[in-house]
Amino acid sequence: MTILTAAEMREVDRLTIEAGIPGLILMENAGSRVVDFLRETFAPLSSQRVVVVCGKGNNGGDGFVIARQLFTRQLCASLDVIELFDPATLTGDAFTNRTMLDACRPVGRSLPTQPQIATIIVDAVLGTGLNGPAKGPALDAIRAINQFFPLAKKVAVDIPSGLPSDDSKPIGEFAEADFTVTFTAAKQSQCLSPIYQHCGQLTVVPIGTPQALYHSKPIRQTTPEDLRHLFAKRLKDSNKGMYGHVFVVGGSFGKSGAPAMAGLGSFRSGAGLVTVAVPKEILTAVAAYRPELMTEPLEEVDFKRATVLAVGPGMGASAETVRFVKQLYVESELPAVVDADALNALAGDLPHTDKIRILTPHPGEMSRLMGISTKEVQADRLGNAQGMAKKSGATIVLKGDRTVIAFPDGGTWVNPTGSPSMATGGTGDVLTGMTAGMVAQHPKDWKRAVCAAVWLHGRCGELAARSLGEEATLATDLLTYLPEAMNELRPRV
């Protein structure tokens, strides 16, 4: 699913109109899609009491279309239209649609000053062109939407009024939405943490814009459709050698579980073979974890049989470890997933690479890699991940709510799955193993394989939370739900 900035969306609209589709038609299509959404989501719509709040610009024009269609098609039990501005101040397509609505029925109703009875509020006050905090009549409308319709579901047209299109945090007061129906493509604030939460359930609808104008943009939100081809039925004569050999490199005294969980993550995600290379002192503990895991002493490891490395889980932070990680990072020709203590070993001295290196930091590890505070990392997760990927030549998987996956070529994916149940030790080790396992199986499509691992990891957290609760979920529980999550991605027959 494509993600656009406000400027990109304006340019797409301009090119669409230039190509021959008038703005009036785009506005009509937008309003129609919202009406379709209302009919599908709030059936029977004929029992609903609807209030449409219309601003001055194109977002208000969409609202006038919605109101006209609801009225002329007699779709709801009652309809009120709140107009925030003198109609004489309207221009362009918004003015035309206001005129058409007024020809069907009078528009007029002012903002309420006390609680009102309604079941659906359609927020068509401010759109993606907002520049600065909401003010004036628009701010009054936002406050009224939030305060005076306590029983109503709030449906935002394109974006909740007052929310910026491109930022990850609000810049002023805004309308809290239960649902957002946005047009053509998702907007950055609808996908990035933490601001996306204020949009409620997001639905992206087409309004006639040619896909060629936006489909190739570099930022996307991962959807199951992006990943299904990776989960096609395997050949009948498959063998373990066809699906890669992951070497997990890590472990230290007291941390034998981390590399073992990573190894199991690789196996569960479909890798053909997994070897866990750990120090001799914990070799027996790792070997006892699961009989499927092969083990080798880290002091004697030979990577000739490996196809992908997973480096760092439980590795520790000794000077010898730091030297080993740096040498491996620079010299190995194998694709490598780098996490945990291996990231800390590279902090402050991350060399540029032209090899496949997939770094999976949480915000604290990212702050050490970049030499900035965790707060600064979180203030611009998208920009920081993209900047680090470009600077280092490595793929950056910045973990957290709405994990950002940034590739060195500028391609960026935002992952929508995940749960607070994953805020427990070991889940990062599981992701490291899953990522290596997916890359091992799909070396020619390793970028989508990374996206798939992150999507599956988050979806397992959601499924585990639904069954076990957010507090009781353990890292290894994620792998219990991996088959179910994978089945959701299999091609539909």
XYZ file of C-alpha atoms in Angstrom:
493
model
C 0.000 0.000 0.000
C 1.570 3.253 -1.147
C 2.199 6.035 1.390
C 2.318 9.630 0.131
C 3.268 12.960 1.636
C 0.867 15.887 1.317
C 3.033 17.414 -1.421
C 3.116 14.139 -3.347
C -0.663 13.824 -3.071
C -1.157 17.352 -4.410
C 1.100 16.564 -7.346
C -0.747 13.307 -8.049
C -4.053 15.195 -8.038
C -2.635 17.844 -10.354
C -1.348 15.261 -12.824
C -4.662 13.397 -12.675
C -6.601 16.538 -13.592
C -4.028 17.360 -16.260
C -4.525 13.858 -17.706
C -8.210 14.601 -18.266
C -10.108 13.692 -15.101
C -11.699 16.916 -13.752
C -11.403 17.774 -10.099
C -15.184 17.839 -9.851
C -15.282 14.155 -10.857
C -12.561 13.259 -8.353
C -14.561 15.005 -5.634
C -17.744 13.201 -6.666
C -15.905 9.876 -6.613
C -14.442 10.648 -3.189
C -17.837 11.424 -1.730
C -19.317 8.307 -3.321
C -16.629 6.087 -1.819
C -17.318 7.492 1.650
C -21.041 6.841 1.201
C -20.201 3.278 0.122
C -18.126 2.905 3.276
C -20.972 4.182 5.466
C -23.419 1.739 3.890
C -21.078 -1.220 4.377
C -19.920 -0.341 7.893
C -23.129 0.922 9.491
C -25.761 -1.299 7.933
C -28.601 -0.666 7.888
C -27.702 2.944 7.179
C -31.424 3.689 6.989
C -31.508 3.530 10.796
C -28.632 5.983 11.330
C -28.788 9.650 12.317
C -25.967 11.317 10.363
C -24.321 14.713 10.834
C -21.897 15.970 8.166
C -19.585 18.815 9.224
C -18.189 20.711 6.222
C -15.213 23.035 6.087
C -14.208 25.540 3.453
C -11.797 23.716 1.149
C -11.864 20.540 -0.899
C -12.437 18.460 2.232
C -15.624 20.413 2.808
C -16.500 19.879 -0.861
C -16.243 16.122 -0.262
C -18.609 16.589 2.665
C -21.171 18.378 0.500
C -21.059 15.472 -1.971
C -21.581 12.979 0.852
C -24.527 14.935 2.235
C -26.143 15.298 -1.217
C -25.881 11.608 -1.944
C -27.202 10.621 1.473
C -30.179 12.934 0.947
C -31.034 12.292 -2.695
C -30.689 8.528 -2.313
C -32.633 8.592 0.980
C -30.020 6.455 2.666
C -30.235 7.494 6.331
C -32.904 8.112 8.947
C -31.943 11.754 9.442
C -29.334 14.107 8.034
C -27.931 17.356 9.360
C -25.290 19.395 7.538
C -23.165 21.829 9.532
C -21.539 24.554 7.448
C -18.663 26.417 9.047
C -18.154 29.275 6.591
C -20.211 31.806 4.672
C -20.988 30.060 1.337
C -19.992 33.241 -0.469
C -16.393 32.580 0.567
C -16.289 29.137 -1.075
C -14.582 28.677 -4.438
C -13.997 26.040 -7.093
C -15.371 22.520 -6.811
C -16.338 22.987 -3.165
C -18.584 25.909 -4.134
C -20.120 23.907 -6.994
C -20.947 20.972 -4.744
C -22.324 23.217 -2.029
C -24.586 24.801 -4.648
C -25.815 21.394 -5.819
C -26.553 20.328 -2.262
C -28.429 23.560 -1.569
C -30.561 22.949 -4.658
C -31.660 19.623 -3.142
C -32.208 20.794 0.434
C -31.136 23.677 2.673
C -27.673 23.217 4.127
C -27.842 25.389 7.154
C -27.107 24.363 10.689
C -24.607 25.889 13.085
C -22.222 24.153 15.467
C -23.897 22.797 18.594
C -23.045 24.119 22.025
C -24.353 21.139 23.965
C -24.511 17.341 23.514
C -26.446 16.163 20.471
C -28.144 12.928 19.452
C -26.459 11.396 16.419
C -25.057 7.987 15.530
C -22.527 8.989 12.848
C -20.463 12.172 12.499
C -18.752 12.726 9.159
C -15.713 14.966 9.678
C -15.121 16.925 6.452
C -13.584 20.035 8.029
C -9.856 19.990 7.219
C -7.904 17.794 4.803
C -4.290 16.940 4.073
C -3.382 20.516 3.153
C -3.257 21.628 6.795
C -0.278 23.869 7.529
C 0.015 24.537 11.250
C -2.449 24.018 14.109
C -6.174 24.293 13.414
C -7.735 27.609 14.390
C -10.902 29.694 14.043
C -14.154 28.000 12.984
C -12.269 24.806 12.084
C -10.928 24.537 15.650
C -14.425 25.185 17.017
C -15.709 22.358 14.818
C -12.996 19.970 16.030
C -13.934 20.676 19.640
C -17.631 20.222 18.909
C -17.005 16.896 17.112
C -15.025 15.623 20.094
C -17.328 16.934 22.832
C -20.944 17.159 21.706
C -21.637 13.850 19.958
C -20.835 11.316 22.701
C -22.777 8.400 21.179
C -21.681 8.885 17.570
C -19.034 7.057 15.588
C -16.651 9.557 13.999
C -15.757 9.033 10.333
C -12.970 11.260 9.004
C -12.907 12.184 5.327
C -9.330 11.721 4.027
C -7.737 12.564 7.396
C -9.021 13.524 10.869
C -9.316 17.313 10.966
C -6.332 18.934 12.635
C -3.904 16.063 12.128
C -0.890 16.855 9.948
C -0.396 14.678 6.902
C 3.346 14.102 7.173
C 4.290 14.270 10.860
C 4.404 11.475 13.413
C 2.908 13.608 16.200
C -0.026 16.059 16.330
C 0.748 19.751 16.132
C -2.461 21.034 17.725
C -6.004 19.979 18.539
C -7.583 17.412 16.246
C -10.737 15.357 15.780
C -10.511 11.852 17.218
C -11.704 9.415 14.545
C -13.094 5.920 14.863
C -12.686 5.450 11.112
C -10.763 7.266 8.404
C -11.554 6.904 4.708
C -8.615 8.237 2.715
C -8.298 8.578 -1.041
C -5.892 7.021 -3.547
C -3.077 6.254 -1.075
C -2.355 6.316 2.636
C -0.755 9.400 4.124
C 2.340 9.252 6.338
C 0.613 10.238 9.579
C -1.971 7.497 9.040
C 0.770 4.864 9.159
C 3.474 6.148 11.512
C 3.556 5.715 15.284
C 2.161 7.137 17.457
C -0.095 9.443 15.432
C -1.785 6.710 13.393
C -3.789 5.694 16.458
C -5.885 8.862 16.177
C -7.120 7.807 12.730
C -8.993 4.768 13.978
C -9.547 2.073 11.373
C -7.977 3.189 8.093
C -9.551 2.414 4.718
C -7.904 3.475 1.455
C -10.305 3.846 -1.478
C -9.695 4.563 -5.188
C -11.275 7.639 -6.758
C -10.084 7.269 -10.346
C -6.471 8.402 -10.066
C -4.255 6.404 -12.470
C -2.099 4.009 -10.442
C 0.920 4.783 -12.600
C 1.070 8.233 -10.979
C 1.703 6.943 -7.474
C 2.206 3.188 -7.320
C 6.006 3.365 -7.693
C 6.560 5.840 -4.845
C 9.287 4.621 -2.455
C 7.349 4.418 0.837
C 4.779 1.662 1.392
C 2.863 0.025 4.200
C 3.132 -3.742 4.114
C -0.034 -5.649 3.215
C -0.603 -9.399 2.858
C -0.893 -8.947 -0.906
C 2.718 -7.748 -1.000
C 3.908 -11.035 0.502
C 1.696 -13.866 -0.749
C 4.057 -14.963 -3.520
C 6.624 -15.957 -0.871
C 4.240 -18.557 0.531
C 3.301 -20.452 -2.608
C 3.039 -24.228 -2.320
C 6.429 -25.938 -2.226
C 7.510 -28.438 -4.857
C 6.637 -32.067 -4.158
C 10.271 -33.127 -4.429
C 11.527 -30.475 -1.997
C 14.540 -31.174 0.188
C 16.138 -29.287 3.054
C 18.987 -28.104 0.888
C 16.598 -26.008 -1.201
C 15.605 -23.717 1.665
C 18.875 -22.438 2.987
C 21.174 -23.019 5.930
C 21.108 -20.388 8.663
C 24.056 -20.043 11.030
C 23.088 -18.287 14.266
C 26.189 -16.761 15.850
C 25.891 -15.655 19.446
C 25.493 -16.762 23.024
C 27.511 -16.305 26.192
C 27.390 -17.561 29.768
C 23.867 -17.002 31.121
C 22.483 -16.210 27.663
C 22.158 -19.575 25.956
C 18.447 -19.065 25.339
C 18.882 -16.103 22.973
C 20.716 -17.934 20.144
C 18.528 -21.001 20.670
C 15.341 -18.916 20.228
C 16.821 -17.300 17.134
C 17.625 -20.738 15.739
C 14.115 -21.979 16.380
C 12.761 -18.817 14.745
C 14.736 -19.654 11.612
C 13.431 -23.212 11.577
C 9.807 -22.262 12.205
C 9.914 -19.677 9.430
C 10.942 -22.395 6.969
C 14.731 -22.596 6.764
C 15.958 -26.020 5.678
C 18.862 -26.234 8.122
C 19.911 -24.262 11.189
C 23.232 -24.384 13.020
C 23.761 -22.462 16.250
C 27.384 -21.463 16.830
C 28.038 -20.577 20.469
C 30.947 -20.702 22.936
C 31.871 -24.188 24.117
C 30.780 -23.453 27.686
C 27.103 -23.217 26.660
C 27.113 -25.711 23.788
C 25.364 -28.408 25.821
C 22.616 -26.036 26.991
C 21.813 -24.932 23.439
C 21.901 -28.489 22.091
C 19.361 -29.518 24.736
C 16.982 -26.722 23.799
C 15.597 -28.405 20.673
C 16.862 -31.584 19.004
C 16.421 -30.034 15.543
C 19.119 -27.440 16.208
C 22.634 -28.382 15.124
C 25.398 -26.801 17.182
C 29.043 -25.895 16.670
C 31.614 -24.356 18.995
C 31.981 -20.684 18.092
C 35.742 -21.027 18.540
C 35.873 -23.577 15.666
C 32.990 -22.469 13.452
C 33.277 -22.823 9.682
C 30.762 -20.777 7.688
C 31.326 -22.599 4.396
C 28.006 -24.449 4.705
C 25.997 -21.356 5.589
C 23.781 -19.335 3.274
C 22.709 -16.664 5.798
C 24.113 -15.480 9.128
C 22.173 -14.284 12.167
C 24.678 -12.509 14.411
C 24.352 -11.157 17.926
C 21.708 -12.860 20.105
C 23.107 -13.239 23.616
C 26.657 -12.655 22.399
C 27.898 -10.436 25.203
C 30.128 -7.376 24.984
C 33.713 -8.500 25.546
C 36.544 -6.892 23.592
C 37.086 -10.187 21.797
C 33.425 -10.248 20.758
C 33.612 -6.710 19.412
C 36.634 -7.581 17.273
C 34.977 -10.755 16.007
C 31.738 -8.962 15.033
C 33.542 -6.143 13.211
C 35.661 -8.583 11.247
C 32.684 -10.745 10.329
C 30.609 -7.724 9.334
C 33.265 -6.433 6.953
C 34.720 -9.649 5.527
C 31.888 -12.167 5.163
C 30.225 -12.336 1.762
C 27.134 -13.984 3.248
C 23.900 -12.049 3.888
C 23.790 -11.254 7.607
C 21.048 -10.278 10.026
C 22.671 -8.259 12.816
C 21.016 -7.708 16.197
C 21.487 -7.245 19.928
C 25.088 -7.347 21.170
C 26.423 -7.332 17.599
C 24.757 -3.956 17.081
C 26.360 -2.649 20.240
C 29.727 -3.900 18.989
C 29.277 -1.795 15.853
C 27.939 1.295 17.642
C 29.913 4.407 16.852
C 31.957 2.629 14.194
C 29.501 1.255 11.645
C 31.374 0.791 8.371
C 29.699 1.370 5.031
C 28.940 -1.857 3.200
C 27.854 -3.013 -0.228
C 26.912 -6.461 1.104
C 23.498 -7.598 2.337
C 23.443 -6.466 5.933
C 20.131 -6.320 7.800
C 20.351 -4.451 11.099
C 17.409 -4.864 13.496
C 17.836 -2.282 16.287
C 15.289 -1.279 18.875
C 15.270 2.495 19.594
C 17.977 2.220 22.279
C 20.311 0.320 19.979
C 19.525 2.751 17.175
C 20.482 5.664 19.409
C 23.868 4.072 20.045
C 24.415 3.382 16.341
C 23.568 6.988 15.449
C 25.114 8.719 18.464
C 21.871 10.519 19.361
C 19.336 10.117 22.156
C 16.522 7.582 22.073
C 14.088 10.500 22.212
C 15.630 11.916 19.034
C 15.384 8.505 17.355
C 11.690 8.256 18.197
C 10.967 11.830 17.120
C 11.635 10.895 13.475
C 11.671 7.126 13.140
C 11.114 7.224 9.395
C 13.774 9.807 8.632
C 16.354 8.286 10.977
C 15.926 4.792 9.547
C 16.161 6.097 5.983
C 19.183 8.239 6.793
C 21.059 5.406 8.488
C 20.299 3.003 5.618
C 21.599 5.466 3.052
C 24.689 6.328 5.064
C 25.667 2.759 5.998
C 24.538 0.799 2.943
C 22.728 -1.584 5.309
C 19.040 -2.319 5.623
C 17.642 -0.861 8.846
C 14.731 -2.563 10.606
C 13.889 -0.016 13.305
C 11.770 -2.055 15.683
C 8.847 -0.757 17.695
C 5.245 0.194 17.140
C 4.952 0.434 13.332
C 8.418 -0.964 12.632
C 10.191 0.913 9.823
C 12.164 -1.095 7.251
C 14.503 1.142 5.266
C 16.615 -0.182 2.390
C 19.789 1.504 1.117
C 18.183 2.299 -2.252
C 15.557 4.484 -0.549
C 12.734 1.961 -0.593
C 10.945 2.039 2.757
C 8.204 -0.095 4.278
C 6.111 0.544 7.389
C 4.849 -2.586 9.120
C 1.292 -2.433 10.530
C 1.290 -5.578 12.681
C 2.313 -5.904 16.310
C 1.091 -5.926 19.892
C 2.134 -4.790 23.384
C 2.367 -8.529 24.156
C 5.745 -8.427 22.393
C 7.249 -6.145 25.044
C 9.075 -9.038 26.684
C 12.592 -10.426 26.577
C 13.513 -12.617 23.648
C 11.087 -11.366 20.995
C 13.933 -9.600 19.204
C 15.925 -12.839 19.092
C 12.932 -14.589 17.544
C 12.672 -11.859 14.884
C 16.385 -12.174 14.106
C 15.971 -15.890 13.466
C 12.769 -15.456 11.472
C 14.380 -12.813 9.271
C 17.402 -14.998 8.563
C 15.128 -17.956 7.861
C 13.025 -16.001 5.371
C 16.088 -14.579 3.595
C 17.617 -18.070 3.397
C 14.535 -19.325 1.551
C 14.190 -16.349 -0.782
C 17.681 -15.049 -1.619
C 16.510 -13.546 -4.921
C 13.680 -11.662 -3.218
C 15.361 -10.990 0.097
C 13.846 -7.532 0.556
C 10.287 -8.856 0.530
C 11.523 -11.706 2.723
C 12.603 -9.167 5.350
C 9.206 -7.445 5.151
C 7.477 -10.812 5.484
C 9.455 -11.730 8.604
C 8.561 -8.450 10.288
C 4.883 -8.750 9.294
C 4.683 -12.342 10.550
C 6.474 -11.492 13.791
C 3.990 -8.739 14.568
C 1.008 -10.829 13.532
C 2.159 -13.633 15.838
C 2.174 -11.088 18.658
C -1.406 -10.118 17.850
C -2.566 -13.724 17.734
C -0.749 -14.599 20.962
C -2.266 -11.600 22.760
C -5.747 -12.606 21.626
C -5.287 -16.069 23.095
C -2.923 -15.586 26.038
C -3.290 -11.920 26.911
C -0.744 -9.138 26.545
C 0.936 -9.726 29.911
C 1.292 -13.516 29.785
C 2.796 -13.903 26.309
C 6.367 -15.207 26.139
C 8.779 -14.782 23.251
C 8.590 -18.446 22.275
C 4.787 -18.237 22.253
C 5.088 -16.179 19.073
C 6.366 -19.226 17.237
C 3.342 -21.247 18.345
C 1.194 -18.900 16.271
C 3.540 -18.652 13.297
C 1.761 -21.393 11.287
C -1.553 -19.535 11.638
C 0.061 -16.243 10.632
C 1.728 -17.885 7.630
C -1.576 -19.385 6.517
C -3.036 -15.890 6.377
C -0.395 -15.023 3.783
C -0.781 -18.041 1.524
C -2.004 -17.328 -2.004
C -5.762 -17.434 -2.308
C -7.048 -20.042 -4.716
